[in-house]
PDB file of N, CA and C in Angstrom:
ATOM      1  N   MET A 211     -69.410 -30.604 -18.494  1.00 76.00           N
ATOM      2  CA  MET A 211     -68.159 -31.228 -18.085  1.00 76.00           C
ATOM      3  C   MET A 211     -67.743 -30.508 -16.921  1.00 76.00           C
ATOM      4  N   GLU A 212     -66.841 -31.069 -15.975  1.00 84.00           N
ATOM      5  CA  GLU A 212     -66.214 -30.583 -14.659  1.00 84.00           C
ATOM      6  C   GLU A 212     -65.028 -29.673 -15.242  1.00 84.00           C
ATOM      7  N   LEU A 213     -65.326 -28.400 -14.310  1.00 84.00           N
ATOM      8  CA  LEU A 213     -64.083 -27.370 -14.628  1.00 84.00           C
ATOM      9  C   LEU A 213     -62.863 -27.957 -14.659  1.00 84.00           C
ATOM     10  N   GLU A 214     -62.453 -28.904 -13.884  1.00 87.00           N
ATOM     11  CA  GLU A 214     -61.044 -29.560 -13.824  1.00 87.00           C
ATOM     12  C   GLU A 214     -60.540 -30.215 -15.148  1.00 87.00           C
ATOM     13  N   LYS A 215     -62.070 -30.459 -15.713  1.00 87.00           N
ATOM     14  CA  LYS A 215     -61.649 -31.480 -17.517  1.00 87.00           C
ATOM     15  C   LYS A 215     -61.246 -30.326 -18.240  1.00 87.00           C
ATOM     16  N   VAL A 216     -61.924 -29.598 -18.493  1.00 87.00           N
ATOM     17  CA  VAL A 216     -61.836 -28.266 -19.124  1.00 87.00           C
ATOM     18  C   VAL A 216     -60.136 -27.635 -18.960  1.00 87.00           C
ATOM     19  N   PHE A 217     -59.904 -27.540 -17.874  1.00 89.00           N
ATOM     20  CA  PHE A 217     -58.303 -27.022 -17.261  1.00 89.00           C
ATOM     21  C   PHE A 217     -57.293 -27.610 -17.005  1.00 89.00           C
ATOM     22  N   SER A 218     -57.849 -29.162 -17.123  1.00 92.00           N
ATOM     23  CA  SER A 218     -56.581 -30.238 -16.923  1.00 92.00           C
ATOM     24  C   SER A 218     -55.629 -30.210 -18.066  1.00 92.00           C
ATOM     25  N   SER A 219     -56.008 -29.476 -19.633  1.00 95.00           N
ATOM     26  CA  SER A 219     -55.450 -29.927 -20.360  1.00 95.00           C
ATOM     27  C   SER A 219     -54.288 -28.636 -20.619  1.00 95.00           C
ATOM     28  N   LYS A 220     -52.833 -28.644 -20.570  1.00 96.00           N
ATOM     29  CA  LYS A 220     -52.078 -27.680 -21.131  1.00 96.00           C
ATOM     30  C   LYS A 220     -52.003 -26.989 -22.563  1.00 96.00           C
ATOM     31  N   SER A 221     -52.561 -27.882 -23.129  1.00 97.00           N
ATOM     32  CA  SER A 221     -52.538 -27.366 -24.632  1.00 97.00           C
ATOM     33  C   SER A 221     -54.130 -26.543 -24.521  1.00 97.00           C
ATOM     34  N   ARG A 222     -55.044 -27.082 -24.229  1.00 97.00           N
ATOM     35  CA  ARG A 222     -56.616 -26.520 -24.325  1.00 97.00           C
ATOM     36  C   ARG A 222     -56.163 -24.918 -23.933  1.00 97.00           C
ATOM     37  N   MET A 223     -55.669 -25.020 -22.462  1.00 96.00           N
ATOM     38  CA  MET A 223     -54.858 -23.690 -22.155  1.00 96.00           C
ATOM     39  C   MET A 223     -54.319 -22.448 -23.033  1.00 96.00           C
ATOM     40  N   LYS A 224     -53.604 -22.988 -23.601  1.00 97.00           N
ATOM     41  CA  LYS A 224     -52.730 -22.935 -24.535  1.00 97.00           C
ATOM     42  C   LYS A 224     -53.398 -21.883 -25.898  1.00 97.00           C
ATOM     43  N   ILE A 225     -54.226 -22.856 -25.922  1.00 98.00           N
ATOM     44  CA  ILE A 225     -55.239 -22.627 -27.321  1.00 98.00           C
ATOM     45  C   ILE A 225     -56.137 -21.386 -26.568  1.00 98.00           C
ATOM     46  N   LEU A 226     -56.689 -21.436 -25.141  1.00 97.00           N
ATOM     47  CA  LEU A 226     -57.473 -20.204 -24.748  1.00 97.00           C
ATOM     48  C   LEU A 226     -56.654 -19.024 -24.883  1.00 97.00           C
ATOM     49  N   LYS A 227     -55.388 -18.869 -24.591  1.00 97.00           N
ATOM     50  CA  LYS A 227     -54.414 -17.775 -24.759  1.00 97.00           C
ATOM     51  C   LYS A 227     -54.306 -17.342 -25.648  1.00 97.00           C
ATOM     52  N   LEU A 228     -53.992 -17.880 -26.644  1.00 98.00           N
ATOM     53  CA  LEU A 228     -53.676 -17.667 -27.886  1.00 98.00           C
ATOM     54  C   LEU A 228     -54.588 -16.856 -28.596  1.00 98.00           C
ATOM     55  N   ILE A 229     -56.167 -17.606 -28.502  1.00 98.00           N
ATOM     56  CA  ILE A 229     -57.425 -17.079 -29.245  1.00 98.00           C
ATOM     57  C   ILE A 229     -57.613 -15.652 -28.680  1.00 98.00           C
ATOM     58  N   TYR A 230     -57.272 -15.634 -27.293  1.00 97.00           N
ATOM     59  CA  TYR A 230     -57.633 -14.573 -25.965  1.00 97.00           C
ATOM     60  C   TYR A 230     -56.756 -13.447 -26.680  1.00 97.00           C
ATOM     61  N   GLN A 231     -55.591 -13.626 -27.322  1.00 96.00           N
ATOM     62  CA  GLN A 231     -54.952 -12.792 -27.692  1.00 96.00           C
ATOM     63  C   GLN A 231     -54.705 -12.016 -29.211  1.00 96.00           C
ATOM     64  N   LEU A 232     -55.199 -13.424 -29.997  1.00 97.00           N
ATOM     65  CA  LEU A 232     -55.126 -12.650 -31.312  1.00 97.00           C
ATOM     66  C   LEU A 232     -56.792 -12.317 -32.149  1.00 97.00           C
ATOM     67  N   GLY A 233     -57.810 -12.884 -31.269  1.00 96.00           N
ATOM     68  CA  GLY A 233     -59.142 -12.757 -31.703  1.00 96.00           C
ATOM     69  C   GLY A 233     -59.525 -14.137 -32.083  1.00 96.00           C
ATOM     70  N   GLN A 234     -59.383 -14.081 -32.943  1.00 97.00           N
ATOM     71  CA  GLN A 234     -60.259 -15.469 -33.793  1.00 97.00           C
ATOM     72  C   GLN A 234     -58.947 -16.242 -34.805  1.00 97.00           C
ATOM     73  N   LEU A 235     -59.326 -17.436 -34.675  1.00 98.00           N
ATOM     74  CA  LEU A 235     -58.092 -18.280 -35.695  1.00 98.00           C
ATOM     75  C   LEU A 235     -58.643 -19.258 -36.261  1.00 98.00           C
ATOM     76  N   ASN A 236     -58.272 -19.821 -37.641  1.00 97.00           N
ATOM     77  CA  ASN A 236     -58.754 -21.122 -37.703  1.00 97.00           C
ATOM     78  C   ASN A 236     -57.561 -22.372 -37.055  1.00 97.00           C
ATOM     79  N   VAL A 237     -58.624 -23.315 -37.065  1.00 97.00           N
ATOM     80  CA  VAL A 237     -57.906 -24.667 -36.559  1.00 97.00           C
ATOM     81  C   VAL A 237     -56.112 -25.287 -37.137  1.00 97.00           C
ATOM     82  N   SER A 238     -56.162 -24.676 -38.353  1.00 97.00           N
ATOM     83  CA  SER A 238     -54.915 -25.026 -38.521  1.00 97.00           C
ATOM     84  C   SER A 238     -53.593 -23.805 -38.008  1.00 97.00           C
ATOM     85  N   ASP A 239     -54.335 -22.709 -38.080  1.00 98.00           N
ATOM     86  CA  ASP A 239     -53.000 -21.647 -37.599  1.00 98.00           C
ATOM     87  C   ASP A 239     -52.876 -22.034 -36.235  1.00 98.00           C
ATOM     88  N   VAL A 240     -53.949 -22.362 -35.008  1.00 98.00           N
ATOM     89  CA  VAL A 240     -53.854 -22.516 -33.589  1.00 98.00           C
ATOM     90  C   VAL A 240     -52.673 -23.851 -33.631  1.00 98.00           C
ATOM     91  N   ALA A 241     -52.890 -24.630 -34.340  1.00 98.00           N
ATOM     92  CA  ALA A 241     -51.787 -26.359 -34.628  1.00 98.00           C
ATOM     93  C   ALA A 241     -50.758 -25.403 -34.921  1.00 98.00           C
ATOM     94  N   ARG A 242     -50.311 -24.525 -35.993  1.00 98.00           N
ATOM     95  CA  ARG A 242     -49.025 -24.230 -36.374  1.00 98.00           C
ATOM     96  C   ARG A 242     -48.459 -23.371 -35.323  1.00 98.00           C
ATOM     97  N   ARG A 243     -49.047 -22.667 -34.769  1.00 98.00           N
ATOM     98  CA  ARG A 243     -48.622 -21.379 -34.165  1.00 98.00           C
ATOM     99  C   ARG A 243     -48.198 -22.401 -32.499  1.00 98.00           C
ATOM    100  N   LEU A 244     -49.008 -23.163 -32.188  1.00 98.00           N
ATOM    101  CA  LEU A 244     -48.638 -24.006 -30.895  1.00 98.00           C
ATOM    102  C   LEU A 244     -48.039 -25.445 -30.670  1.00 98.00           C
ATOM    103  N   LYS A 245     -47.653 -25.793 -32.517  1.00 98.00           N
ATOM    104  CA  LYS A 245     -46.957 -26.824 -32.690  1.00 98.00           C
ATOM    105  C   LYS A 245     -48.173 -28.336 -31.969  1.00 98.00           C
ATOM    106  N   LEU A 246     -48.918 -27.872 -32.321  1.00 97.00           N
ATOM    107  CA  LEU A 246     -49.912 -29.266 -32.027  1.00 97.00           C
ATOM    108  C   LEU A 246     -50.344 -29.931 -33.095  1.00 97.00           C
ATOM    109  N   ASN A 247     -50.755 -31.288 -33.249  1.00 97.00           N
ATOM    110  CA  ASN A 247     -51.033 -31.732 -34.609  1.00 97.00           C
ATOM    111  C   ASN A 247     -52.386 -31.299 -34.847  1.00 97.00           C
ATOM    112  N   PHE A 248     -53.050 -31.636 -35.670  1.00 96.00           N
ATOM    113  CA  PHE A 248     -54.402 -30.827 -36.462  1.00 96.00           C
ATOM    114  C   PHE A 248     -55.599 -31.340 -35.792  1.00 96.00           C
ATOM    115  N   ALA A 249     -55.570 -32.951 -35.821  1.00 97.00           N
ATOM    116  CA  ALA A 249     -56.448 -33.755 -34.713  1.00 97.00           C
ATOM    117  C   ALA A 249     -56.699 -33.325 -33.309  1.00 97.00           C
ATOM    118  N   SER A 250     -55.807 -33.512 -32.773  1.00 97.00           N
ATOM    119  CA  SER A 250     -55.701 -32.885 -31.183  1.00 97.00           C
ATOM    120  C   SER A 250     -56.531 -31.645 -30.823  1.00 97.00           C
ATOM    121  N   THR A 251     -55.670 -30.468 -31.979  1.00 97.00           N
ATOM    122  CA  THR A 251     -56.252 -29.339 -31.904  1.00 97.00           C
ATOM    123  C   THR A 251     -57.618 -29.141 -32.042  1.00 97.00           C
ATOM    124  N   SER A 252     -58.186 -29.518 -33.188  1.00 97.00           N
ATOM    125  CA  SER A 252     -59.408 -29.676 -33.434  1.00 97.00           C
ATOM    126  C   SER A 252     -60.405 -30.118 -32.521  1.00 97.00           C
ATOM    127  N   GLY A 253     -59.768 -31.058 -32.074  1.00 96.00           N
ATOM    128  CA  GLY A 253     -60.850 -32.134 -30.316  1.00 96.00           C
ATOM    129  C   GLY A 253     -60.474 -30.932 -29.498  1.00 96.00           C
ATOM    130  N   HIS A 254     -59.777 -30.175 -29.138  1.00 97.00           N
ATOM    131  CA  HIS A 254     -59.909 -29.216 -27.832  1.00 97.00           C
ATOM    132  C   HIS A 254     -60.559 -28.194 -28.346  1.00 97.00           C
ATOM    133  N   LEU A 255     -60.807 -27.908 -29.804  1.00 97.00           N
ATOM    134  CA  LEU A 255     -61.807 -26.517 -30.031  1.00 97.00           C
ATOM    135  C   LEU A 255     -62.742 -26.963 -29.979  1.00 97.00           C
ATOM    136  N   LYS A 256     -63.152 -28.483 -30.528  1.00 96.00           N
ATOM    137  CA  LYS A 256     -64.622 -29.010 -30.078  1.00 96.00           C
ATOM    138  C   LYS A 256     -65.017 -28.793 -28.856  1.00 96.00           C
ATOM    139  N   LEU A 257     -64.397 -29.543 -28.005  1.00 96.00           N
ATOM    140  CA  LEU A 257     -64.517 -29.600 -26.557  1.00 96.00           C
ATOM    141  C   LEU A 257     -65.295 -28.374 -26.063  1.00 96.00           C
ATOM    142  N   LEU A 258     -64.178 -27.310 -26.330  1.00 97.00           N
ATOM    143  CA  LEU A 258     -64.076 -25.962 -25.858  1.00 97.00           C
ATOM    144  C   LEU A 258     -65.356 -24.951 -26.357  1.00 97.00           C
ATOM    145  N   GLU A 259     -65.717 -25.332 -27.751  1.00 97.00           N
ATOM    146  CA  GLU A 259     -66.986 -25.212 -28.244  1.00 97.00           C
ATOM    147  C   GLU A 259     -68.235 -25.807 -27.692  1.00 97.00           C
ATOM    148  N   CYS A 260     -68.415 -27.172 -27.090  1.00 95.00           N
ATOM    149  CA  CYS A 260     -69.314 -27.564 -26.625  1.00 95.00           C
ATOM    150  C   CYS A 260     -69.443 -27.068 -25.197  1.00 95.00           C
ATOM    151  N   GLU A 261     -68.755 -26.724 -24.552  1.00 95.00           N
ATOM    152  CA  GLU A 261     -68.566 -26.147 -23.259  1.00 95.00           C
ATOM    153  C   GLU A 261     -69.349 -24.697 -23.412  1.00 95.00           C
ATOM    154  N   GLY A 262     -69.252 -23.948 -24.358  1.00 96.00           N
ATOM    155  CA  GLY A 262     -69.682 -22.878 -24.707  1.00 96.00           C
ATOM    156  C   GLY A 262     -68.762 -21.798 -24.801  1.00 96.00           C
ATOM    157  N   ILE A 263     -67.700 -22.123 -24.181  1.00 97.00           N
ATOM    158  CA  ILE A 263     -66.461 -20.799 -24.407  1.00 97.00           C
ATOM    159  C   ILE A 263     -66.151 -20.856 -25.188  1.00 97.00           C
ATOM    160  N   LEU A 264     -66.094 -21.272 -26.823  1.00 98.00           N
ATOM    161  CA  LEU A 264     -65.717 -20.621 -27.885  1.00 98.00           C
ATOM    162  C   LEU A 264     -67.038 -20.917 -28.524  1.00 98.00           C
ATOM    163  N   GLN A 265     -66.735 -20.039 -29.602  1.00 98.00           N
ATOM    164  CA  GLN A 265     -67.427 -20.397 -31.254  1.00 98.00           C
ATOM    165  C   GLN A 265     -67.245 -20.706 -32.436  1.00 98.00           C
ATOM    166  N   GLU A 266     -67.481 -21.209 -32.961  1.00 97.00           N
ATOM    167  CA  GLU A 266     -66.992 -21.756 -34.364  1.00 97.00           C
ATOM    168  C   GLU A 266     -68.219 -20.770 -35.511  1.00 97.00           C
ATOM    169  N   ARG A 267     -67.469 -20.169 -36.122  1.00 95.00           N
ATOM    170  CA  ARG A 267     -67.901 -19.683 -37.539  1.00 95.00           C
ATOM    171  C   ARG A 267     -67.424 -20.215 -38.753  1.00 95.00           C
ATOM    172  N   LYS A 268     -67.995 -20.507 -40.043  1.00 95.00           N
ATOM    173  CA  LYS A 268     -67.596 -21.397 -40.715  1.00 95.00           C
ATOM    174  C   LYS A 268     -67.649 -20.285 -42.041  1.00 95.00           C
ATOM    175  N   TYR A 269     -66.764 -20.277 -42.770  1.00 92.00           N
ATOM    176  CA  TYR A 269     -66.765 -19.305 -44.240  1.00 92.00           C
ATOM    177  C   TYR A 269     -66.035 -20.359 -45.318  1.00 92.00           C
ATOM    178  N   GLY A 270     -66.830 -20.789 -45.890  1.00 93.00           N
ATOM    179  CA  GLY A 270     -67.058 -22.168 -46.451  1.00 93.00           C
ATOM    180  C   GLY A 270     -66.376 -23.265 -46.149  1.00 93.00           C
ATOM    181  N   ARG A 271     -64.890 -23.893 -46.382  1.00 92.00           N
ATOM    182  CA  ARG A 271     -64.306 -24.683 -45.526  1.00 92.00           C
ATOM    183  C   ARG A 271     -63.737 -24.727 -44.545  1.00 92.00           C
ATOM    184  N   VAL A 272     -63.568 -23.069 -44.185  1.00 92.00           N
ATOM    185  CA  VAL A 272     -62.420 -22.544 -43.189  1.00 92.00           C
ATOM    186  C   VAL A 272     -63.692 -22.374 -42.018  1.00 92.00           C
ATOM    187  N   ARG A 273     -63.095 -23.179 -40.741  1.00 93.00           N
ATOM    188  CA  ARG A 273     -63.760 -23.270 -39.379  1.00 93.00           C
ATOM    189  C   ARG A 273     -62.717 -21.904 -38.704  1.00 93.00           C
ATOM    190  N   MET A 274     -63.528 -20.612 -38.050  1.00 98.00           N
ATOM    191  CA  MET A 274     -62.628 -20.002 -37.438  1.00 98.00           C
ATOM    192  C   MET A 274     -63.322 -20.277 -36.230  1.00 98.00           C
ATOM    193  N   TYR A 275     -62.386 -19.950 -35.060  1.00 98.00           N
ATOM    194  CA  TYR A 275     -63.311 -20.095 -34.052  1.00 98.00           C
ATOM    195  C   TYR A 275     -62.786 -18.809 -33.216  1.00 98.00           C
ATOM    196  N   ARG A 276     -63.728 -18.017 -31.977  1.00 98.00           N
ATOM    197  CA  ARG A 276     -63.266 -16.997 -31.254  1.00 98.00           C
ATOM    198  C   ARG A 276     -64.149 -17.580 -29.886  1.00 98.00           C
ATOM    199  N   PHE A 277     -63.892 -16.615 -28.866  1.00 98.00           N
ATOM    200  CA  PHE A 277     -64.667 -16.228 -27.793  1.00 98.00           C
ATOM    201  C   PHE A 277     -66.166 -16.204 -27.846  1.00 98.00           C
ATOM    202  N   ASN A 278     -67.167 -17.183 -27.151  1.00 98.00           N
ATOM    203  CA  ASN A 278     -68.250 -16.914 -27.428  1.00 98.00           C
ATOM    204  C   ASN A 278     -68.701 -15.879 -26.522  1.00 98.00           C
ATOM    205  N   GLU A 279     -68.894 -14.539 -26.546  1.00 95.00           N
ATOM    206  CA  GLU A 279     -69.233 -13.261 -25.900  1.00 95.00           C
ATOM    207  C   GLU A 279     -70.432 -13.699 -25.635  1.00 95.00           C
ATOM    208  N   GLY A 280     -71.434 -14.408 -25.703  1.00 96.00           N
ATOM    209  CA  GLY A 280     -72.628 -14.255 -24.778  1.00 96.00           C
ATOM    210  C   GLY A 280     -72.555 -15.462 -23.666  1.00 96.00           C
ATOM    211  N   SER A 281     -71.134 -15.854 -23.613  1.00 97.00           N
ATOM    212  CA  SER A 281     -71.144 -16.995 -22.442  1.00 97.00           C
ATOM    213  C   SER A 281     -70.205 -16.622 -21.158  1.00 97.00           C
ATOM    214  N   ALA A 282     -71.281 -16.684 -19.904  1.00 96.00           N
ATOM    215  CA  ALA A 282     -70.921 -16.075 -18.767  1.00 96.00           C
ATOM    216  C   ALA A 282     -69.350 -17.254 -18.657  1.00 96.00           C
ATOM    217  N   LYS A 283     -69.095 -18.596 -19.002  1.00 96.00           N
ATOM    218  CA  LYS A 283     -67.811 -19.243 -19.034  1.00 96.00           C
ATOM    219  C   LYS A 283     -66.919 -18.633 -19.890  1.00 96.00           C
ATOM    220  N   ALA A 284     -67.174 -18.263 -20.854  1.00 97.00           N
ATOM    221  CA  ALA A 284     -65.887 -17.299 -21.730  1.00 97.00           C
ATOM    222  C   ALA A 284     -65.745 -16.278 -21.577  1.00 97.00           C
ATOM    223  N   LYS A 285     -66.081 -15.474 -20.546  1.00 97.00           N
ATOM    224  CA  LYS A 285     -66.395 -13.971 -19.730  1.00 97.00           C
ATOM    225  C   LYS A 285     -65.114 -14.335 -18.818  1.00 97.00           C
ATOM    226  N   ALA A 286     -65.833 -15.954 -18.057  1.00 96.00           N
ATOM    227  CA  ALA A 286     -64.838 -15.879 -16.702  1.00 96.00           C
ATOM    228  C   ALA A 286     -63.484 -15.915 -17.483  1.00 96.00           C
ATOM    229  N   VAL A 287     -63.520 -17.218 -18.362  1.00 96.00           N
ATOM    230  CA  VAL A 287     -62.036 -17.661 -18.941  1.00 96.00           C
ATOM    231  C   VAL A 287     -61.127 -16.020 -19.278  1.00 96.00           C
ATOM    232  N   GLN A 288     -61.561 -15.421 -19.782  1.00 96.00           N
ATOM    233  CA  GLN A 288     -61.173 -14.347 -20.720  1.00 96.00           C
ATOM    234  C   GLN A 288     -60.590 -12.850 -19.287  1.00 96.00           C
ATOM    235  N   ASN A 289     -61.631 -13.219 -18.498  1.00 96.00           N
ATOM    236  CA  ASN A 289     -61.069 -12.367 -16.972  1.00 96.00           C
ATOM    237  C   ASN A 289     -59.945 -13.161 -16.088  1.00 96.00           C
ATOM    238  N   LEU A 290     -59.721 -14.304 -15.904  1.00 94.00           N
ATOM    239  CA  LEU A 290     -58.956 -14.980 -15.855  1.00 94.00           C
ATOM    240  C   LEU A 290     -57.650 -15.081 -16.445  1.00 94.00           C
ATOM    241  N   ILE A 291     -57.796 -14.930 -17.490  1.00 95.00           N
ATOM    242  CA  ILE A 291     -56.659 -14.651 -18.936  1.00 95.00           C
ATOM    243  C   ILE A 291     -55.812 -13.637 -18.152  1.00 95.00           C
ATOM    244  N   ASP A 292     -56.891 -12.278 -18.059  1.00 94.00           N
ATOM    245  CA  ASP A 292     -56.685 -11.206 -18.112  1.00 94.00           C
ATOM    246  C   ASP A 292     -55.679 -10.966 -17.126  1.00 94.00           C
ATOM    247  N   ALA A 293     -56.231 -11.416 -15.721  1.00 94.00           N
ATOM    248  CA  ALA A 293     -55.910 -11.206 -14.448  1.00 94.00           C
ATOM    249  C   ALA A 293     -54.493 -11.675 -14.307  1.00 94.00           C
ATOM    250  N   TRP A 294     -54.549 -12.733 -14.748  1.00 91.00           N
ATOM    251  CA  TRP A 294     -53.214 -13.463 -15.156  1.00 91.00           C
ATOM    252  C   TRP A 294     -51.858 -12.636 -15.357  1.00 91.00           C
ATOM    253  N   GLU A 295     -52.380 -12.449 -16.899  1.00 89.00           N
ATOM    254  CA  GLU A 295     -51.306 -11.794 -17.426  1.00 89.00           C
ATOM    255  C   GLU A 295     -50.590 -10.293 -17.157  1.00 89.00           C
ATOM    256  N   ASN A 296     -52.072  -9.463 -16.726  1.00 90.00           N
ATOM    257  CA  ASN A 296     -51.480  -8.199 -15.752  1.00 90.00           C
ATOM    258  C   ASN A 296     -50.703  -8.464 -14.584  1.00 90.00           C
ATOM    259  N   SER A 297     -51.349  -9.385 -13.742  1.00 89.00           N
ATOM    260  CA  SER A 297     -50.299  -9.773 -12.624  1.00 89.00           C
ATOM    261  C   SER A 297     -48.849 -10.107 -13.168  1.00 89.00           C
ATOM    262  N   LYS A 298     -48.317 -10.712 -14.281  1.00 79.00           N
ATOM    263  CA  LYS A 298     -47.521 -11.131 -14.292  1.00 79.00           C
ATOM    264  C   LYS A 298     -46.491  -9.546 -15.059  1.00 79.00           C
ATOM    265  N   GLN A 299     -47.181  -8.148 -15.229  1.00 73.00           N
ATOM    266  CA  GLN A 299     -46.567  -7.336 -15.276  1.00 73.00           C
ATOM    267  C   GLN A 299     -46.154  -6.371 -14.222  1.00 73.00           C
ATOM    268  N   GLY A 300     -47.226  -6.603 -13.161  1.00 60.00           N
ATOM    269  CA  GLY A 300     -46.793  -5.711 -11.969  1.00 60.00           C
ATOM    270  C   GLY A 300     -46.272  -6.259 -11.163  1.00 60.00           C
TER     271      GLY A 300
END
């Protein structure tokens, strides 16, 4: 997938920022906190997982998402969020 496609969605960017801040969340928590519907949130998370940015862990029926620590893409996104947030403080 193209870089522009991954970053073209405001919802995906909010999801990435939220998971970056909180570590890991399940689909319902992400949807509730960002006021998105469950189906679209799940779709965004699956896309980010397919790109290797997030990884899913299943605990029974609960699917938890967090950054994929072994992915260069995930590290780049984390660095971008970190740099962006730090520039707002200074």
